[in-house]
Amino acid sequence: RDLQAIALYTDVDRDAPFVRHAHFAVRLKSSNGAVAAYLDHENLIRALREAGADAVWPGWGFVAEDPAFVSRLQDEGITFLGPSAAAMRSLGDKITSKELAERSGVPVTPWSKGPVADERDAARHAERIGYPVVVKAAAGGGGRGIRMVDGPDELAEAFRSASAEAKAAFGDDRLFIEKRISGGRHIEVQIAADTQGDV
C-alpha cells in the first residue's frame, strides 16, 4: 500500500506503540503540557502540514469529537476519517441527541424535553417524571455532571453540584432531568460507515 502512518505525539507518549510503529513521528511541543498540545488546533494543523498528511484519524478523546477541529481540517483540505462536524454537533450534546432520537422514533426515557432553567424548574420536571431521577449535564461525558436523585430533598444540592461540575469540566452548565432506570445495562455498539454506503 501507499499509505504511510504519521503519529503526532508528546513527550509522555514518546515510547508508546503508536509512535514506535508509525512510519514517521512528529513531536508536538507545548509549554502548557501534553493535554494542551493535543487540543491546540493550530499546533496540530501545523504539524500535519509539515508532515505532509492528507488525512487524519484522531484516535479517541481530545479532538476526536471536536467539530471545530473537523471544520479546520476541512478548511485546510485535509480529510477527517470520522463523522462530519454536523454529525458531531447533533450527537455531541445529550439534549440534541435525545431530541434527534425522538424525531427518529427511537424510544427514550421520560425526560425534561430540554434544559432545565433552575432548581425550581428541575423540581417541576422531577415531580412530573417521578422519582428516582437523574440530573445530567448536556455536554461532555465520562460521568461528569451526573447526579442520581432518589427524592425531592436531594434535588437542589444535586442540581447545584452537577451544574458546577459541568461548567468546570465542559464550560457548559446546562442540565436536564430524566427518569433513572435501576438495574439497566449500558450497551454501546460501534458502527463504521463510509460516504459510499458501506457499513
Tab-separated table of C-alpha atoms in Angstrom:
chain	number	residue	atom	x	y	z
A	1	ARG	CA	0.000	0.000	0.000
A	2	ASP	CA	0.983	3.604	-0.496
A	3	LEU	CA	-0.408	4.615	2.883
A	4	GLN	CA	2.098	5.792	5.429
A	5	ALA	CA	1.223	6.494	9.048
A	6	ILE	CA	2.331	9.698	10.744
A	7	ALA	CA	1.965	9.791	14.513
A	8	LEU	CA	1.723	13.071	16.386
A	9	TYR	CA	2.914	12.649	19.958
A	10	THR	CA	4.000	14.468	23.105
A	11	ASP	CA	6.965	13.678	25.322
A	12	VAL	CA	4.927	11.498	27.674
A	13	ASP	CA	3.892	9.314	24.693
A	14	ARG	CA	7.301	9.051	23.018
A	15	ASP	CA	7.645	5.314	23.802
A	16	ALA	CA	4.001	4.391	23.087
A	17	PRO	CA	3.356	1.667	20.475
A	18	PHE	CA	1.509	4.044	18.136
A	19	VAL	CA	4.646	6.187	17.951
A	20	ARG	CA	7.063	3.271	17.528
A	21	HIS	CA	5.010	1.616	14.787
A	22	ALA	CA	4.326	4.732	12.712
A	23	HIS	CA	6.324	5.376	9.555
A	24	PHE	CA	7.005	8.909	10.812
A	25	ALA	CA	6.517	10.505	14.231
A	26	VAL	CA	6.202	14.227	14.861
A	27	ARG	CA	6.696	15.592	18.365
A	28	LEU	CA	4.136	18.169	19.455
A	29	LYS	CA	5.575	20.941	21.571
A	30	SER	CA	3.586	22.805	24.203
A	31	SER	CA	4.624	24.913	27.130
A	32	ASN	CA	1.267	24.081	28.755
A	33	GLY	CA	1.696	20.292	28.847
A	34	ALA	CA	0.672	17.230	26.866
A	35	VAL	CA	-3.098	17.702	27.030
A	36	ALA	CA	-2.824	21.282	25.784
A	37	ALA	CA	-0.633	20.090	22.901
A	38	TYR	CA	-3.291	17.612	21.759
A	39	LEU	CA	-6.017	20.274	21.993
A	40	ASP	CA	-4.196	23.100	20.196
A	41	HIS	CA	-5.814	23.111	16.748
A	42	GLU	CA	-3.264	25.415	15.130
A	43	ASN	CA	-0.340	23.418	16.501
A	44	LEU	CA	-1.892	20.167	15.226
A	45	ILE	CA	-2.611	21.617	11.771
A	46	ARG	CA	0.933	22.973	11.536
A	47	ALA	CA	2.398	19.568	12.456
A	48	LEU	CA	0.131	17.783	9.964
A	49	ARG	CA	1.096	20.220	7.199
A	50	GLU	CA	4.818	19.869	7.931
A	51	ALA	CA	4.477	16.078	7.849
A	52	GLY	CA	2.557	16.166	4.559
A	53	ALA	CA	-0.562	14.475	5.941
A	54	ASP	CA	-3.607	14.391	3.693
A	55	ALA	CA	-5.928	12.522	6.075
A	56	VAL	CA	-6.352	12.344	9.842
A	57	TRP	CA	-7.678	9.643	12.121
A	58	PRO	CA	-7.856	11.328	15.529
A	59	GLY	CA	-7.980	8.283	17.809
A	60	TRP	CA	-10.110	8.723	20.930
A	61	GLY	CA	-10.590	11.764	23.100
A	62	PHE	CA	-9.004	15.177	22.645
A	63	VAL	CA	-10.086	16.407	19.165
A	64	ALA	CA	-11.815	13.159	18.123
A	65	GLU	CA	-15.231	14.660	18.910
A	66	ASP	CA	-14.445	18.322	18.265
A	67	PRO	CA	-16.485	19.705	15.335
A	68	ALA	CA	-14.373	22.881	15.273
A	69	PHE	CA	-11.250	20.799	14.603
A	70	VAL	CA	-13.008	18.875	11.838
A	71	SER	CA	-14.033	22.165	10.237
A	72	ARG	CA	-10.440	23.460	10.461
A	73	LEU	CA	-9.156	20.302	8.740
A	74	GLN	CA	-11.737	20.750	6.013
A	75	ASP	CA	-10.607	24.370	5.529
A	76	GLU	CA	-7.045	23.070	5.111
A	77	GLY	CA	-8.075	20.397	2.592
A	78	ILE	CA	-7.212	17.548	4.972
A	79	THR	CA	-9.648	14.619	5.138
A	80	PHE	CA	-11.021	13.731	8.574
A	81	LEU	CA	-11.574	9.993	8.979
A	82	GLY	CA	-14.658	10.142	11.145
A	83	PRO	CA	-18.082	11.722	11.365
A	84	SER	CA	-18.786	15.119	9.892
A	85	ALA	CA	-18.773	18.260	12.026
A	86	ALA	CA	-22.571	18.435	11.586
A	87	ALA	CA	-22.993	14.877	12.896
A	88	MET	CA	-20.765	15.686	15.869
A	89	ARG	CA	-22.797	18.778	16.666
A	90	SER	CA	-26.017	16.744	16.500
A	91	LEU	CA	-24.767	13.943	18.729
A	92	GLY	CA	-22.230	15.648	20.972
A	93	ASP	CA	-24.901	17.333	23.062
A	94	LYS	CA	-27.122	14.968	25.073
A	95	ILE	CA	-30.176	17.210	24.745
A	96	THR	CA	-29.826	17.482	20.967
A	97	SER	CA	-29.179	13.712	20.828
A	98	LYS	CA	-32.363	12.909	22.742
A	99	GLU	CA	-34.380	15.247	20.507
A	100	LEU	CA	-32.890	13.594	17.416
A	101	ALA	CA	-33.663	10.129	18.802
A	102	GLU	CA	-37.269	11.118	19.466
A	103	ARG	CA	-37.690	12.586	15.966
A	104	SER	CA	-36.287	9.322	14.573
A	105	GLY	CA	-38.773	7.208	16.516
A	106	VAL	CA	-36.215	5.820	18.983
A	107	PRO	CA	-37.762	5.308	22.427
A	108	VAL	CA	-36.120	7.365	25.188
A	109	THR	CA	-36.638	7.533	28.929
A	110	PRO	CA	-39.070	10.208	30.159
A	111	TRP	CA	-37.212	13.489	30.444
A	112	SER	CA	-37.490	17.258	30.771
A	113	LYS	CA	-37.717	17.739	26.963
A	114	GLY	CA	-34.914	20.283	27.080
A	115	PRO	CA	-32.616	22.053	29.521
A	116	VAL	CA	-33.964	22.945	32.959
A	117	ALA	CA	-33.669	26.626	33.824
A	118	ASP	CA	-33.068	26.400	37.574
A	119	GLU	CA	-33.699	24.303	40.696
A	120	ARG	CA	-37.401	25.160	40.706
A	121	ASP	CA	-37.784	24.084	37.073
A	122	ALA	CA	-35.840	20.902	37.873
A	123	ALA	CA	-38.227	20.131	40.759
A	124	ARG	CA	-41.262	20.624	38.500
A	125	HIS	CA	-39.895	18.188	35.906
A	126	ALA	CA	-38.775	15.649	38.515
A	127	GLU	CA	-42.281	15.595	40.034
A	128	ARG	CA	-43.853	15.094	36.597
A	129	ILE	CA	-41.373	12.335	35.637
A	130	GLY	CA	-41.424	10.674	39.065
A	131	TYR	CA	-38.521	9.841	41.343
A	132	PRO	CA	-35.884	8.463	41.190
A	133	VAL	CA	-34.432	10.754	38.525
A	134	VAL	CA	-31.029	11.616	37.114
A	135	VAL	CA	-29.719	15.162	36.778
A	136	LYS	CA	-27.440	15.213	33.725
A	137	ALA	CA	-25.095	17.635	32.036
A	138	ALA	CA	-25.980	18.338	28.413
A	139	ALA	CA	-22.304	18.420	27.402
A	140	GLY	CA	-19.326	16.150	27.861
A	141	GLY	CA	-19.200	12.657	29.214
A	142	GLY	CA	-17.198	10.380	31.439
A	143	GLY	CA	-19.817	10.537	34.188
A	144	ARG	CA	-19.169	14.201	34.932
A	145	GLY	CA	-22.144	16.406	35.722
A	146	ILE	CA	-24.402	13.455	36.564
A	147	ARG	CA	-26.234	13.041	39.876
A	148	MET	CA	-28.664	10.319	40.980
A	149	VAL	CA	-31.611	11.719	42.935
A	150	ASP	CA	-33.906	9.465	44.964
A	151	GLY	CA	-36.242	12.141	46.310
A	152	PRO	CA	-37.150	15.842	46.347
A	153	ASP	CA	-34.945	16.630	49.353
A	154	GLU	CA	-31.811	15.700	47.347
A	155	LEU	CA	-32.623	17.604	44.162
A	156	ALA	CA	-31.433	21.152	44.941
A	157	GLU	CA	-27.939	20.078	46.027
A	158	ALA	CA	-27.663	17.608	43.121
A	159	PHE	CA	-28.647	20.359	40.700
A	160	ARG	CA	-26.091	22.834	42.100
A	161	SER	CA	-23.198	20.354	42.212
A	162	ALA	CA	-23.922	18.889	38.751
A	163	SER	CA	-24.150	22.379	37.270
A	164	ALA	CA	-20.858	23.474	38.856
A	165	GLU	CA	-19.066	20.292	37.763
A	166	ALA	CA	-20.378	20.568	34.192
A	167	LYS	CA	-19.324	24.219	33.991
A	168	ALA	CA	-15.806	23.411	35.266
A	169	ALA	CA	-15.344	20.305	33.083
A	170	PHE	CA	-17.039	21.364	29.838
A	171	GLY	CA	-17.636	25.110	30.030
A	172	ASP	CA	-21.367	24.383	29.705
A	173	ASP	CA	-23.600	24.210	32.790
A	174	ARG	CA	-26.843	23.234	31.028
A	175	LEU	CA	-28.621	20.333	32.730
A	176	PHE	CA	-31.647	18.182	32.014
A	177	ILE	CA	-33.644	15.680	34.069
A	178	GLU	CA	-34.539	12.144	33.077
A	179	LYS	CA	-36.068	9.080	34.716
A	180	ARG	CA	-33.499	6.887	36.438
A	181	ILE	CA	-33.513	3.313	35.196
A	182	SER	CA	-32.458	0.999	38.014
A	183	GLY	CA	-30.706	-2.230	37.070
A	184	GLY	CA	-30.174	-1.111	33.472
A	185	ARG	CA	-27.105	-2.008	31.438
A	186	HIS	CA	-25.015	0.362	29.355
A	187	ILE	CA	-24.510	-1.081	25.888
A	188	GLU	CA	-22.514	0.644	23.165
A	189	VAL	CA	-22.308	-0.542	19.586
A	190	GLN	CA	-19.566	0.787	17.331
A	191	ILE	CA	-20.660	1.289	13.721
A	192	ALA	CA	-18.284	2.358	10.972
A	193	ALA	CA	-19.636	3.624	7.664
A	194	ASP	CA	-18.250	5.491	4.687
A	195	THR	CA	-19.825	8.031	2.351
A	196	GLN	CA	-20.328	5.322	-0.295
A	197	GLY	CA	-22.948	3.450	1.725
A	198	ASP	CA	-20.635	0.730	3.046
A	199	VAL	CA	-21.387	-0.027	6.695
